[in-house]
PDB file of C-alpha atoms in Angstrom:
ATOM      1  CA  UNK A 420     107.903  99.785 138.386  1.00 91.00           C
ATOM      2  CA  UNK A 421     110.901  99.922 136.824  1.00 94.00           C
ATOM      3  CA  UNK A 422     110.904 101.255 132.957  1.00 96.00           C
ATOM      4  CA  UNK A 423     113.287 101.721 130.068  1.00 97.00           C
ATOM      5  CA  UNK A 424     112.659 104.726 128.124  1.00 98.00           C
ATOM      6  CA  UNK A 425     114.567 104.670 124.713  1.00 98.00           C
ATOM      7  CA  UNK A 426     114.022 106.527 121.101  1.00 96.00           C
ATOM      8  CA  UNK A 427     115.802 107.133 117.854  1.00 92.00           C
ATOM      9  CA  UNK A 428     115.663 110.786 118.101  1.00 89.00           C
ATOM     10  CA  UNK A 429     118.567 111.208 120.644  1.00 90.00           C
ATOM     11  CA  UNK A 430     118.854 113.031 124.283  1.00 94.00           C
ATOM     12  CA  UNK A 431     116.936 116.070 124.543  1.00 92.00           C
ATOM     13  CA  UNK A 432     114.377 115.359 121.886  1.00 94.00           C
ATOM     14  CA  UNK A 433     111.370 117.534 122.349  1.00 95.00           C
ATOM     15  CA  UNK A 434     109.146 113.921 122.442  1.00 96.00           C
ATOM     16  CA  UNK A 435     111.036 111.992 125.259  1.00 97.00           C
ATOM     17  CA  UNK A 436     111.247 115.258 127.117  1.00 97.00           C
ATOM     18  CA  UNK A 437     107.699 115.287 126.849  1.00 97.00           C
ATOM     19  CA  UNK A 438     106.952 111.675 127.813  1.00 98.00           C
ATOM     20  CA  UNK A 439     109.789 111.684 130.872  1.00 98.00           C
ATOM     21  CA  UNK A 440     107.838 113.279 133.579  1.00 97.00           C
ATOM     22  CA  UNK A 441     104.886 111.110 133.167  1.00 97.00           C
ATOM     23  CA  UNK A 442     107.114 108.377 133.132  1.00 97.00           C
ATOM     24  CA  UNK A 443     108.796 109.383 136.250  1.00 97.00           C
ATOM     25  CA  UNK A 444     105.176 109.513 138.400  1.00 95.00           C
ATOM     26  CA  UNK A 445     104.671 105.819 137.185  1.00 95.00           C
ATOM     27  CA  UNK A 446     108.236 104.533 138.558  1.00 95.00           C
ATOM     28  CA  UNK A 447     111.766 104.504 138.388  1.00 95.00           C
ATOM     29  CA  UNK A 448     112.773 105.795 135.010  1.00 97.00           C
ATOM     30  CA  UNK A 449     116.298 104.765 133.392  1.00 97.00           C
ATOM     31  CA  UNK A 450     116.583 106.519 129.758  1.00 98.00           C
ATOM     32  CA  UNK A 451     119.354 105.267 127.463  1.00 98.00           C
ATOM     33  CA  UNK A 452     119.314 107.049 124.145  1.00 97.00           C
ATOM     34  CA  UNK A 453     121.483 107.240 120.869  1.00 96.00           C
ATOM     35  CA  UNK A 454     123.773 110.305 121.185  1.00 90.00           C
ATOM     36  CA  UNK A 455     121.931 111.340 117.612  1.00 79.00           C
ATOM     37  CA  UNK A 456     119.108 111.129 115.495  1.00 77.00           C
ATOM     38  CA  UNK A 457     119.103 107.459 114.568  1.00 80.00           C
ATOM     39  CA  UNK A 458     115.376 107.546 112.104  1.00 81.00           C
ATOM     40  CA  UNK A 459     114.584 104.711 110.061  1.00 77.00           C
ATOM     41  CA  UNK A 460     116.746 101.777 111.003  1.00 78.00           C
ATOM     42  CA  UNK A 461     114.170  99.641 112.196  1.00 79.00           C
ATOM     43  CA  UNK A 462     115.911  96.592 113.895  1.00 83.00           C
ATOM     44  CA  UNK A 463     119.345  97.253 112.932  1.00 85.00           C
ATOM     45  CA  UNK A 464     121.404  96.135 115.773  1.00 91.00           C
ATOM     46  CA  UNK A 465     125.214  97.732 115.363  1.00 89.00           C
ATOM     47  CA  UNK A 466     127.301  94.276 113.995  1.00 93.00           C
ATOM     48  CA  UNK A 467     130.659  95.373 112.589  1.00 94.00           C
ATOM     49  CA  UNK A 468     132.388  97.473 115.485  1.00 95.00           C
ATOM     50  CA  UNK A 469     131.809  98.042 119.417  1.00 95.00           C
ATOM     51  CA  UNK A 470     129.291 100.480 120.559  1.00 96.00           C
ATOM     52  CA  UNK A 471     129.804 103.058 124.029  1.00 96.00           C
ATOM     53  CA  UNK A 472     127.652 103.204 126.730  1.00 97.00           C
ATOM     54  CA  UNK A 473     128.342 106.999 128.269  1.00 96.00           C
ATOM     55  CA  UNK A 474     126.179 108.307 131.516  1.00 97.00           C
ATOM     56  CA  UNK A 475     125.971 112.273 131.137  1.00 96.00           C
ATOM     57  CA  UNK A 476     123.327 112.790 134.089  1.00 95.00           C
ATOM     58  CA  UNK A 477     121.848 110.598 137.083  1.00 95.00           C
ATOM     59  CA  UNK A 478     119.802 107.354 135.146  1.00 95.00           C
ATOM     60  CA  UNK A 479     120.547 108.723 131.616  1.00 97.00           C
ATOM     61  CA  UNK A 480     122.890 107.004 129.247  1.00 98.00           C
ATOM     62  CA  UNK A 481     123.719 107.518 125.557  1.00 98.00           C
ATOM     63  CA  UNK A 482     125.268 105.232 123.313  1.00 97.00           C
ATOM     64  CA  UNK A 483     126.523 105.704 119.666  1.00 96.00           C
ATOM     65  CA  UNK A 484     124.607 102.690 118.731  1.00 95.00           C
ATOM     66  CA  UNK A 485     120.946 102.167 117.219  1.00 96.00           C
ATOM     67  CA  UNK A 486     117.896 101.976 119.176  1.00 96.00           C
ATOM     68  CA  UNK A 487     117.706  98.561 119.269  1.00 96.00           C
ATOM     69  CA  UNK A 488     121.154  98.339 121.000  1.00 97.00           C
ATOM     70  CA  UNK A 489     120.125 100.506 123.140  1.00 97.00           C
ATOM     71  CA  UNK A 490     117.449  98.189 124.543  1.00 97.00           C
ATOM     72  CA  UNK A 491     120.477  95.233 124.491  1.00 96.00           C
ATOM     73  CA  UNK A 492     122.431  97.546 126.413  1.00 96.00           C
ATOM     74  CA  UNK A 493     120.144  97.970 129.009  1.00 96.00           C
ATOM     75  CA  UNK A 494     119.373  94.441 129.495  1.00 95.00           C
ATOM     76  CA  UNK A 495     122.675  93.160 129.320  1.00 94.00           C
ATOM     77  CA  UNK A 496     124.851  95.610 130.361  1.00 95.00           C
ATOM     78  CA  UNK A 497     123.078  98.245 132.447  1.00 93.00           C
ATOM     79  CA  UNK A 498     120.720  95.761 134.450  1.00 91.00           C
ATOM     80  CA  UNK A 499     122.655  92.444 133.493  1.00 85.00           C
ATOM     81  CA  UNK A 500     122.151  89.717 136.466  1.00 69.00           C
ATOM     82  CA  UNK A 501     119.346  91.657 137.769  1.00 73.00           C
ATOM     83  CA  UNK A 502     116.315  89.124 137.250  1.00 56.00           C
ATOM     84  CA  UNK A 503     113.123  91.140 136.128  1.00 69.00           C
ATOM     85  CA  UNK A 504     115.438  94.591 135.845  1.00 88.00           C
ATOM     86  CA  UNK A 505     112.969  96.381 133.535  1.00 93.00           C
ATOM     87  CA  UNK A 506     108.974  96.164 133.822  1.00 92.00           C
ATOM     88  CA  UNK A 507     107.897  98.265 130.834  1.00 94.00           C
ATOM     89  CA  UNK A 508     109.724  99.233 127.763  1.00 96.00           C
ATOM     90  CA  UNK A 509     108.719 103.180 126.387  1.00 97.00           C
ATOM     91  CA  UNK A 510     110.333 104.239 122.521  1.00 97.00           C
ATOM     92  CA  UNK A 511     109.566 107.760 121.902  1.00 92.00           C
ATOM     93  CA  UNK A 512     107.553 109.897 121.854  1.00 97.00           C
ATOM     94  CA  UNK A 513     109.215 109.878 117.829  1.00 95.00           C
ATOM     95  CA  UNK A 514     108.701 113.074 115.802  1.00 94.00           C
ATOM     96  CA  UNK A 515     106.855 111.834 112.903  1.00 94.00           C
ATOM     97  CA  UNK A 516     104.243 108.942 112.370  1.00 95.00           C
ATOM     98  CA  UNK A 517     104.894 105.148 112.465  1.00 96.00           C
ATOM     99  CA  UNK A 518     101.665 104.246 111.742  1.00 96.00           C
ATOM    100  CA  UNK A 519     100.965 101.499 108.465  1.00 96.00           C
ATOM    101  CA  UNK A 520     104.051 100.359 106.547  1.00 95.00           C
ATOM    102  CA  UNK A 521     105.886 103.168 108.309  1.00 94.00           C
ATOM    103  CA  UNK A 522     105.637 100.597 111.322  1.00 95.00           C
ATOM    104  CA  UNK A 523     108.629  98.159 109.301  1.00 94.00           C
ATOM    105  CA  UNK A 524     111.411 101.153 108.839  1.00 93.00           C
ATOM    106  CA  UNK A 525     110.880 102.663 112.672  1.00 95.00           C
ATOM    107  CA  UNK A 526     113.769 102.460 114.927  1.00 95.00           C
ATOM    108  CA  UNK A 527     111.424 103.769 117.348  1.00 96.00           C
ATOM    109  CA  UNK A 528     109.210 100.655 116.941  1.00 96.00           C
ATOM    110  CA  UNK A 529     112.344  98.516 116.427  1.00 96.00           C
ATOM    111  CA  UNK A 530     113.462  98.952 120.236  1.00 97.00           C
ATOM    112  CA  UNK A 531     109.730  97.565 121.048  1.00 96.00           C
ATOM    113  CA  UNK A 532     110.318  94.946 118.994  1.00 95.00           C
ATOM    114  CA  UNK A 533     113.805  93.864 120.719  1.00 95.00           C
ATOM    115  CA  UNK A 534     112.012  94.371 124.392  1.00 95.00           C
ATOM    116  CA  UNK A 535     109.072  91.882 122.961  1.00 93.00           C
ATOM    117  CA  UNK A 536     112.002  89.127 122.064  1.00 92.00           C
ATOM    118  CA  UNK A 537     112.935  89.531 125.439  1.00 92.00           C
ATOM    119  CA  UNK A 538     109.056  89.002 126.668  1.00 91.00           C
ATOM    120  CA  UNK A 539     109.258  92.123 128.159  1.00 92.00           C
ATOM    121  CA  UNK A 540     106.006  94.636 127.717  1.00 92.00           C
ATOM    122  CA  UNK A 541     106.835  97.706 125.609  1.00 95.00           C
ATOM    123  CA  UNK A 542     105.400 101.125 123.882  1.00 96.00           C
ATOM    124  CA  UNK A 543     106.081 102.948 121.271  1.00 97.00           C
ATOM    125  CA  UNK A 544     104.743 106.717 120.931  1.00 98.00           C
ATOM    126  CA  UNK A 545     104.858 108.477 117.864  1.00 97.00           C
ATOM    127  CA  UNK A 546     103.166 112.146 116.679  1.00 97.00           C
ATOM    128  CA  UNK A 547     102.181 112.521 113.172  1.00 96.00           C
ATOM    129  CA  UNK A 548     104.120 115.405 112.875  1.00 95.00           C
ATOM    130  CA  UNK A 549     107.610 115.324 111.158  1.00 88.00           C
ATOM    131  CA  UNK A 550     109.330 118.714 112.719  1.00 86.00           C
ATOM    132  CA  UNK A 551     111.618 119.734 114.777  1.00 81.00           C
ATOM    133  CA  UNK A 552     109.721 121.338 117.233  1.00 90.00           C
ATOM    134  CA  UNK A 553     106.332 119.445 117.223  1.00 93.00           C
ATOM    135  CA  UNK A 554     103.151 120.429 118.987  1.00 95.00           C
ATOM    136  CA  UNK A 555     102.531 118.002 121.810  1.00 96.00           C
ATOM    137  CA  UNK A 556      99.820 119.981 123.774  1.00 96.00           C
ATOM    138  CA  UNK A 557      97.298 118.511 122.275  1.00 97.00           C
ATOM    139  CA  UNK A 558      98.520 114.499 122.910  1.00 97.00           C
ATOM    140  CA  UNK A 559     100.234 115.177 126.359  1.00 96.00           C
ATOM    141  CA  UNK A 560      96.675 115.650 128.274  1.00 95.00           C
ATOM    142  CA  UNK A 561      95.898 111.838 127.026  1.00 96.00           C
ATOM    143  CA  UNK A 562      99.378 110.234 127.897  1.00 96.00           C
ATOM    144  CA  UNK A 563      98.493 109.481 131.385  1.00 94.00           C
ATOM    145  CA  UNK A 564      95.573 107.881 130.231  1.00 92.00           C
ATOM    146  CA  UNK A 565      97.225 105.846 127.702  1.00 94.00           C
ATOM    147  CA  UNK A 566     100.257 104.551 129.938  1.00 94.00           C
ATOM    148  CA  UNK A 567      97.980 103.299 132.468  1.00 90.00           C
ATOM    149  CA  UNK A 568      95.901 101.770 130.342  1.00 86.00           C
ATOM    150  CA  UNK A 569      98.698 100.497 127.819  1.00 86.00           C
ATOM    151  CA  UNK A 570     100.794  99.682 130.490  1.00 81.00           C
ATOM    152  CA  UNK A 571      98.215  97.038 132.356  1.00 79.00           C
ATOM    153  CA  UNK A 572      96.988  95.272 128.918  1.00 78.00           C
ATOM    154  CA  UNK A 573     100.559  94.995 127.047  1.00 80.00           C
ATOM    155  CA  UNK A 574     101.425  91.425 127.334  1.00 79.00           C
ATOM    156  CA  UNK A 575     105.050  90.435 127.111  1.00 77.00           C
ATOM    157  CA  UNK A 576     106.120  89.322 123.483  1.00 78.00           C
ATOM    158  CA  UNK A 577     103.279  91.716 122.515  1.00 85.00           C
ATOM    159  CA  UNK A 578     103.947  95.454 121.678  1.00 93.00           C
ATOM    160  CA  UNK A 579     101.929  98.361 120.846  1.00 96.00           C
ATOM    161  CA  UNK A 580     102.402 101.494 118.642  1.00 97.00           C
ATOM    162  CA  UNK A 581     100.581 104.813 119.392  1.00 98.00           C
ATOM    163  CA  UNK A 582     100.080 107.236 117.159  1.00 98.00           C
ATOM    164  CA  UNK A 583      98.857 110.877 117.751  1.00 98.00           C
ATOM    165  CA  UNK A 584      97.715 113.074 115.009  1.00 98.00           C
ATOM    166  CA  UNK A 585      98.875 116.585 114.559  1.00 96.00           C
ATOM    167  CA  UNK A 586      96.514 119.101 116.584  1.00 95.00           C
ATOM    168  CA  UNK A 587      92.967 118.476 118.060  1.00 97.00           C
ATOM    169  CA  UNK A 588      92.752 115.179 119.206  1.00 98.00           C
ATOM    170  CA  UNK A 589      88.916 114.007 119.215  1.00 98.00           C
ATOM    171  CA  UNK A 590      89.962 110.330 121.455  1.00 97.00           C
ATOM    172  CA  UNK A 591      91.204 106.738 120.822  1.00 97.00           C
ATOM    173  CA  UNK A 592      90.704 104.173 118.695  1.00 97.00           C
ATOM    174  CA  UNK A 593      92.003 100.246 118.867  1.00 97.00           C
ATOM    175  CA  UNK A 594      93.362  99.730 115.464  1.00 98.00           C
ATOM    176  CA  UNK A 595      94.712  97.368 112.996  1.00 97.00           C
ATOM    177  CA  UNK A 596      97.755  97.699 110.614  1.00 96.00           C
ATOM    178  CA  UNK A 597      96.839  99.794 107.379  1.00 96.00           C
ATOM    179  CA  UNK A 598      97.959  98.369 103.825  1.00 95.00           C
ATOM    180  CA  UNK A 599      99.636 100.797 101.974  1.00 95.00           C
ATOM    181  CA  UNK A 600     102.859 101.608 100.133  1.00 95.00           C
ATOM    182  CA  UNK A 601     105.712 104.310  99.527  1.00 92.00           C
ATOM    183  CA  UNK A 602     106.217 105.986  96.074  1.00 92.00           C
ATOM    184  CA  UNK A 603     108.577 108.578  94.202  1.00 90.00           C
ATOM    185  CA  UNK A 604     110.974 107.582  97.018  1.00 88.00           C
ATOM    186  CA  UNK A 605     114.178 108.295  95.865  1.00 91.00           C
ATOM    187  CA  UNK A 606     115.355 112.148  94.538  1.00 94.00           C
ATOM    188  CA  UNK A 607     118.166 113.371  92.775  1.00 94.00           C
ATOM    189  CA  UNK A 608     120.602 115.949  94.149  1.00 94.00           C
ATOM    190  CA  UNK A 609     124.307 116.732  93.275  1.00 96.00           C
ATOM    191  CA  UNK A 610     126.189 115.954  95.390  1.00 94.00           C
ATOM    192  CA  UNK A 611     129.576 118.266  96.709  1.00 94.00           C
ATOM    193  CA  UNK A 612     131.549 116.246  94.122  1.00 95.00           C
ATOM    194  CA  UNK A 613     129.728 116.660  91.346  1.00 95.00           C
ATOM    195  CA  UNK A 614     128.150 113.162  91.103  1.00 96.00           C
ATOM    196  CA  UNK A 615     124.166 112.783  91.362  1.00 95.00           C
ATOM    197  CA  UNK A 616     123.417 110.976  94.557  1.00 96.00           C
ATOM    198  CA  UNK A 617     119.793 110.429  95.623  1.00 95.00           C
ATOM    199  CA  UNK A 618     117.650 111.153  99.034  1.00 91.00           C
ATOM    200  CA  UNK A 619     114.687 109.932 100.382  1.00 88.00           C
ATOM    201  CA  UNK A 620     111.733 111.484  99.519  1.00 89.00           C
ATOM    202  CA  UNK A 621     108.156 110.518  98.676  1.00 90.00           C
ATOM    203  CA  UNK A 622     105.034 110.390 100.575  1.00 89.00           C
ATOM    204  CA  UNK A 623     102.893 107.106 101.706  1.00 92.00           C
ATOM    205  CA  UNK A 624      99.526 105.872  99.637  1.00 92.00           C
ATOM    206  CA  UNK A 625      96.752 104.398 101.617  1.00 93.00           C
ATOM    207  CA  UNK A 626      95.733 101.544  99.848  1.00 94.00           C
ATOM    208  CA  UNK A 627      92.496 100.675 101.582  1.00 96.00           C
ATOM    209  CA  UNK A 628      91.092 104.542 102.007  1.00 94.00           C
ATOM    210  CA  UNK A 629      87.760 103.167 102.717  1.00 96.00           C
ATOM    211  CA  UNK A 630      88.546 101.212 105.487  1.00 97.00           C
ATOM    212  CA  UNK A 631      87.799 102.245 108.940  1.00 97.00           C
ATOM    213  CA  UNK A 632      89.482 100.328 111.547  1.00 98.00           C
ATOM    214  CA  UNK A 633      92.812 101.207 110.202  1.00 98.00           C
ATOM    215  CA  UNK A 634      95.679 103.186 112.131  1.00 98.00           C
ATOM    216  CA  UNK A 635      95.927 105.702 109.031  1.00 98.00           C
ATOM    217  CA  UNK A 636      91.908 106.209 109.095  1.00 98.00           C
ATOM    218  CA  UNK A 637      92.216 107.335 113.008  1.00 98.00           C
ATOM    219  CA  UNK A 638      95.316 109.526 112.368  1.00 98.00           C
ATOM    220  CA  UNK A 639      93.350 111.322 109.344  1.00 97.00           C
ATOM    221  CA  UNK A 640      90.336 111.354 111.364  1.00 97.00           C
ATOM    222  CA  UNK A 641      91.971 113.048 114.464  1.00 98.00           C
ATOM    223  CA  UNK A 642      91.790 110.021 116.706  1.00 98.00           C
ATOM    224  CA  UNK A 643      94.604 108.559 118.838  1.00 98.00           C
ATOM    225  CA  UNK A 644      95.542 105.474 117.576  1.00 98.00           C
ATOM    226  CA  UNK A 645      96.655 102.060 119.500  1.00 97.00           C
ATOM    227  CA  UNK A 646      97.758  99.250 117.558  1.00 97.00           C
ATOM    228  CA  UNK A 647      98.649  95.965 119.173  1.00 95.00           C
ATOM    229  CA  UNK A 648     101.689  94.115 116.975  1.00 94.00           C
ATOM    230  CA  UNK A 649     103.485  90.778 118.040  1.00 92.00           C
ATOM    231  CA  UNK A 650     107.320  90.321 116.791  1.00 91.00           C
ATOM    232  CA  UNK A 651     105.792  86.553 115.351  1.00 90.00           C
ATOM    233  CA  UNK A 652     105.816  87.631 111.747  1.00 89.00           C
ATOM    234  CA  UNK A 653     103.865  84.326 110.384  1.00 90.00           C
ATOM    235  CA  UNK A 654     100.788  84.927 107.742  1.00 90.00           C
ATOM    236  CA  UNK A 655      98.806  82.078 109.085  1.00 94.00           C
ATOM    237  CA  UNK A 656      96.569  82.246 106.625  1.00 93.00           C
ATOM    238  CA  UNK A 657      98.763  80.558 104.025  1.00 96.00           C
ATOM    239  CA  UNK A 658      99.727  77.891 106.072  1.00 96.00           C
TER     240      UNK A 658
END
């Protein structure tokens, strides 16, 4: 098996680290990653200028572009003419949680979605845990599990997002997509000029708390959660 592993948090990261020996066991592992943290641009693909392609060790690459480029890199660059180059498609594992709306704004997710337009099976692993240094004991004795499993039920044009909670883990749950919103996003600083610029700030609202089948009810509840997504966007319902 040949497999992609990408993320938005850059070469090194304590979360691809993590996930790139049990990635190795499963098959040959290329990794091509931004050469910096690259959170929140969701599909942004890199429009106005060129992007690099550098190798710094033996099947590792970094590029100055987004995460989705570096999915477009690999397919047309790094494995171009190769006819079924890249089996499986990994993004992460990200430091912080892409679970709910959080799923939009991920650049983590955003390479999944880029291997799905290509029909090409892909992952993305996140921890609900926004630190530097997160606390992956507690997930890593379930990844096996999870890429076996994940890897031999992901369809192409069909994605999935895994989420871990922070500490104990009590097992997995299938999930769906949880409605909620952002609020208080945007805070004031001064800025080294003297004007008042603004950061992101804020924290998520669950807007169905009661529900159960949701990816933020698992996360809260300590429970691994899988979410299957598809990159075909259409409410059918109001057709």
């Amino acid at each position: 098996m040949n497999i992609l592993l990408v993320n938005d948090d850059g070469w090194g990261a304590k979360g691809l680290m993590t996930i790139l020996p049990h990635l190795r066991r499963m098959g040959n592992v290329t990794v091509l990653v931004p050469d910096g943290p690259r959170s929140g641009m969701s599909n942004a693909v890199t429009a106005t200028r060129p992007v690099s392609l550098r190798q710094i060790e033996d099947h590792v690459y970094v590029t100055d572009g987004t995460p989705s480029d570096c999915v477009k890199l690999a397919i047309n660059v790094l494995f171009k003419g190769d006819v079924g180059q890249i089996d499986l498609v990994i993004s992460g594992i990200n430091h912080g949680s892409n679970a709910s709306v959080n799923l939009i704004y991920s650049g983590t997710m955003g390479a999944c979605f880029v291997a799905a337009e290509h029909h090409i099976p892909a992952i993305g692993f996140s921890i609900d845990d926004m630190s530097e240094n997160p606390d992956f004991s507690y997930m890593e004795p379930y990844l096996d599990q999870l890429l076996n499993r994940a890897s031999c039920i992901v369809q192409p044009s069909t994605l999935l997002n895994i989420n871990a909670p922070k500490g104990v883990i009590k097992g997995v749950k299938w999930t769906r997509q949880s409605r909620s919103h952002w609020t208080d996003e945007m805070a004031p600083l001064t800025m080294p000029d003297g004007r008042v610029g603004y950061r992101l700030a804020g924290y998520m609202v669950n807007d169905e708390p009661e529900a159960t089948d949701t990816d933020l009810w698992a996360l809260e509840h300590g429970y691994v959660s899988v979410q299957p997504c598809t990159i075909d966007m259409t409410n059918y319902a109001a057709l």
